[in-house]
C-alpha positions as CSV (number, residue, x, y, z in Angstrom):
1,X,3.1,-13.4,15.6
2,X,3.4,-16.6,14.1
3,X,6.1,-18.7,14.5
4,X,6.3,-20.4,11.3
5,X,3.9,-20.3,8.0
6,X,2.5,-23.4,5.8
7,X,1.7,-24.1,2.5
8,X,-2.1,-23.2,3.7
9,X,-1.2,-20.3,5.0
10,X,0.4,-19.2,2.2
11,X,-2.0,-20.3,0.0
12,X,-4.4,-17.3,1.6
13,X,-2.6,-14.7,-0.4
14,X,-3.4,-14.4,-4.0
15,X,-0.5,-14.3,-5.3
16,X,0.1,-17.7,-4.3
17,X,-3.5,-19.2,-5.1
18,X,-2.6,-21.2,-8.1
19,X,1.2,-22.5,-7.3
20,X,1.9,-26.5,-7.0
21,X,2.8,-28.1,-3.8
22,X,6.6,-28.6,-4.9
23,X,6.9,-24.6,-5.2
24,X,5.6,-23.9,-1.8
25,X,8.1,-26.6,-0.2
26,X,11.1,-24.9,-2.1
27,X,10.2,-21.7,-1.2
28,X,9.3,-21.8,2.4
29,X,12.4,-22.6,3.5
30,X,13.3,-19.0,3.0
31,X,9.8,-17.3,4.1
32,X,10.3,-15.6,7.5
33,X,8.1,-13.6,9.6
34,X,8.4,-10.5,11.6
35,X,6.9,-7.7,13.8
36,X,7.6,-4.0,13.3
37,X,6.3,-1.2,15.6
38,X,4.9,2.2,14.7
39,X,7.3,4.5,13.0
40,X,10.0,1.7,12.3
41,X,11.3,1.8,8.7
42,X,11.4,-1.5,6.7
43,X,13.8,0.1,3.9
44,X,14.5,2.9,2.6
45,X,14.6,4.7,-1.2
46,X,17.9,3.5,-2.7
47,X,19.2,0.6,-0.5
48,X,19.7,-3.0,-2.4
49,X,15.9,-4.8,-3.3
50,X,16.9,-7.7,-1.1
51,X,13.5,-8.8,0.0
52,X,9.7,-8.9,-1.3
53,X,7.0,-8.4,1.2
54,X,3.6,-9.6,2.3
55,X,1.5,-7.3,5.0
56,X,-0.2,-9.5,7.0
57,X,-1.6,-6.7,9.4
58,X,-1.6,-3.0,9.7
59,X,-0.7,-0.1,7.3
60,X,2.0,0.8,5.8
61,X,3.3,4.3,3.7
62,X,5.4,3.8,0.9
63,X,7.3,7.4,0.3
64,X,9.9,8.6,-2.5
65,X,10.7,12.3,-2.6
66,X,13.1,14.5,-5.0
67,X,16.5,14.8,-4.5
68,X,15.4,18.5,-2.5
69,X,12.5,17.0,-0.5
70,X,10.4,19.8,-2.0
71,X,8.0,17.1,-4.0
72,X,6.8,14.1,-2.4
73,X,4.7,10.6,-3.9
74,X,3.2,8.7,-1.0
75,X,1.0,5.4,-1.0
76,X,-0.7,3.6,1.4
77,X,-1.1,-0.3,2.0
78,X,-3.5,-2.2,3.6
79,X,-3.3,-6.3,5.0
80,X,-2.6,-8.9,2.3
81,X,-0.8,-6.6,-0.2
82,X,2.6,-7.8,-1.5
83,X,5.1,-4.3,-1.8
84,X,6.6,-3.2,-3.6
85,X,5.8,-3.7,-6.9
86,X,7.7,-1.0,-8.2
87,X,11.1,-2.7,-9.4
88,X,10.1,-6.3,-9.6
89,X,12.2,-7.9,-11.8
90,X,13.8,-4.7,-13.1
91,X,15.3,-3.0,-10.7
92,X,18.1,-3.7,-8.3
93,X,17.2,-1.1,-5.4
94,X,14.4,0.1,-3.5
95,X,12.4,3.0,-5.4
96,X,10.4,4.2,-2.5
97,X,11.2,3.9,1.3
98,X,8.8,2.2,3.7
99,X,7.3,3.3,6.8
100,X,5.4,1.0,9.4
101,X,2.3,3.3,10.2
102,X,0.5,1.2,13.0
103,X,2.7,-1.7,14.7
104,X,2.5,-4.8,11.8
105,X,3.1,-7.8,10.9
106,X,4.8,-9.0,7.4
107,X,5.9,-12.0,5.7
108,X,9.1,-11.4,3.6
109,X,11.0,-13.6,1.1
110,X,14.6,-12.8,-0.5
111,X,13.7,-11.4,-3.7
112,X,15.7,-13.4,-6.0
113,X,13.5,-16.5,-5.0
114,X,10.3,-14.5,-5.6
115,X,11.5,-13.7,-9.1
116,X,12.2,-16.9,-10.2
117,X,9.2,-18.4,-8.4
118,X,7.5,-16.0,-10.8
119,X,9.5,-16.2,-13.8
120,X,8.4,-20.1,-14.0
121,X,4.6,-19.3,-13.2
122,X,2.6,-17.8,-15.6
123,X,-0.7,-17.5,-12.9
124,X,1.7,-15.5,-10.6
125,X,3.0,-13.5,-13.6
126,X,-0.3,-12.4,-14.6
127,X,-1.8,-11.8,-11.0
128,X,0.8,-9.2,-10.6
129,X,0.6,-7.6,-14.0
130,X,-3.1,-7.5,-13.1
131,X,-2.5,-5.9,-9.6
132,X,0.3,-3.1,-11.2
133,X,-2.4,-2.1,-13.8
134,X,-5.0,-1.5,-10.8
135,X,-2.7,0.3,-9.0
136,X,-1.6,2.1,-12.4
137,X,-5.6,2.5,-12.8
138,X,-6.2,4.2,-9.8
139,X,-3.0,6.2,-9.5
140,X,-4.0,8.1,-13.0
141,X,-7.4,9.1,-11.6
142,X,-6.0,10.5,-8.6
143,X,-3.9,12.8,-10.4
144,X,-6.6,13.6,-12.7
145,X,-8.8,14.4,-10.0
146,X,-6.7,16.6,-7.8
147,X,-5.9,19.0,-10.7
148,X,-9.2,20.3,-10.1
149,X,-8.5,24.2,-9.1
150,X,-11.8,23.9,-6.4
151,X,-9.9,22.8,-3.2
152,X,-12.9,21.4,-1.8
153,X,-13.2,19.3,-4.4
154,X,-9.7,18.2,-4.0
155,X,-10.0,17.2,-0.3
156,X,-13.4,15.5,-1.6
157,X,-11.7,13.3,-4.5
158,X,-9.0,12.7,-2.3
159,X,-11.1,10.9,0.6
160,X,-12.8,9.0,-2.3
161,X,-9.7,8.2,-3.4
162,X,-8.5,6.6,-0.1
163,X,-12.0,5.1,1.0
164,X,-11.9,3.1,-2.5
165,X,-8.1,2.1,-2.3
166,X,-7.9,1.6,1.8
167,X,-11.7,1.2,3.0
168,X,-13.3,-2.2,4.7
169,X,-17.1,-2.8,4.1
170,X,-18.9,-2.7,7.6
171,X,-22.7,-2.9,8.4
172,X,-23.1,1.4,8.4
173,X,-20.8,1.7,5.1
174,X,-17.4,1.9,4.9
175,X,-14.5,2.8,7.2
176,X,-10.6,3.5,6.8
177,X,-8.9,2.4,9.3
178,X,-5.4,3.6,7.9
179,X,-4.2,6.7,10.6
180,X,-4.2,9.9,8.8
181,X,-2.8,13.1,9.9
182,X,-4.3,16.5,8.9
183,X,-1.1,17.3,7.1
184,X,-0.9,14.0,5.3
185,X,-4.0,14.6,3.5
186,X,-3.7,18.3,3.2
187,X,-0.3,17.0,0.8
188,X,-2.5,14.5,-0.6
189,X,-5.0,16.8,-1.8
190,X,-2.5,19.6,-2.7
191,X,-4.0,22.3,-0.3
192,X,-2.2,23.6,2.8
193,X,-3.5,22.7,6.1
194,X,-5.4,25.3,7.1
195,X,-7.3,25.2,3.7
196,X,-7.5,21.6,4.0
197,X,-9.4,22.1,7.4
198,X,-11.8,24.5,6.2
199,X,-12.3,22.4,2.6
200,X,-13.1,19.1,5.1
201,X,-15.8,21.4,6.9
202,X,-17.9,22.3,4.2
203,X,-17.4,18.7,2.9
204,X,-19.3,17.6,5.8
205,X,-21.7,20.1,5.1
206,X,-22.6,18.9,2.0
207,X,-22.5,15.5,3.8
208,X,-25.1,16.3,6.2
209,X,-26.9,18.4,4.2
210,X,-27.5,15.2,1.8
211,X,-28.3,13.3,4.4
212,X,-31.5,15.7,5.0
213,X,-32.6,15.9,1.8
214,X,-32.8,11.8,1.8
């Protein structure tokens, strides 16, 4: 982990690109840095929004269910994400809780110096109106696309939906590195897991059989 982070290291995360010297030396003062291991929470749904983070490495699951547990919303983050946007600058508790899903690394701040870091710069305002819309973006055509009756074609629009929200380019494609259970996805895709199992197989049916035909 490291010990302490500079104005060039801050710099890295777009968010930050375009802010002046003078901001970073105010602010870093009160930027910190910290390890969490697998399973560890960071907060949860309803306590006090008390700090703004930055994932430097790992994954993380951000979770809110209903007040019976009986409906859930989940999201995923990858490195160099801030989280969570939900509530910035409106809201004075968490909205989601937040689960470490590999050991990580993060970069927080106390949020009240975020917010008025951004309330006096305009760049940072519209980077992050930019980033809510693309999450926004992508949220709506993940619901659209899992109203499909076809469960195949739910488990099928739901692995697009994670390799174009969570996947890293390599040399034979692209890969997710984000650990998923079955059941995780089987929720994601609205199936149960046995049907989730059998929809994945003939997905990679129609994978292979593709492939051949290429």
């Amino acid at each position: 982990m490291k010990p302490k982070w500079t104005i060039d290291d801050l710099r890295q995360l777009d968010v930050f690109a375009k802010c002046a010297t003078r901001e970073f030396e105010a602010l870093l003062p009160h930027v910190y840095c910290r390890t969490y291991r697998k399973g560890q929470l960071l907060f949860m749904e309803g306590d006090p929004r008390e700090r703004v983070y930055f994932l430097i490495s790992g994954y993380v699951k951000l979770e809110r269910c209903n007040e019976t547990a009986t409906h859930q919303y989940a999201d995923y983050l990858k490195p160099k994400q801030l989280f969570p946007y939900r509530g910035l600058l409106t809201e004075p508790y968490y909205q989601h809780s937040a689960e470490a899903l590999t050991d990580i690394e993060v970069i927080y701040m106390p949020t009240d110096h975020f917010e008025q870091l951004v309330s006096r710069n305009a760049s940072m305002l519209l980077h992050i109106v930019g980033q809510m819309n693309r999450i926004l973006d992508l949220h709506e055509r993940r619901v659209q696309d899992i109203i499909t009756p076809s469960a195949t074609d739910r488990v099928l629009n739901t692995i697009h939906y994670l390799i174009e929200d969570l996947g890293e380019p390599e040399a034979m494609g692209v890969r997710v590195r984000c650990p998923f259970t079955t059941v995780e996805i089987s929720r994601l895709s609205g199936t149960s897991e046995r049907r989730y199992r059998t929809s994945y197989r003939d997905c990679e049916k129609m994978c292979s059989n593709s492939m051949r035909d290429n």
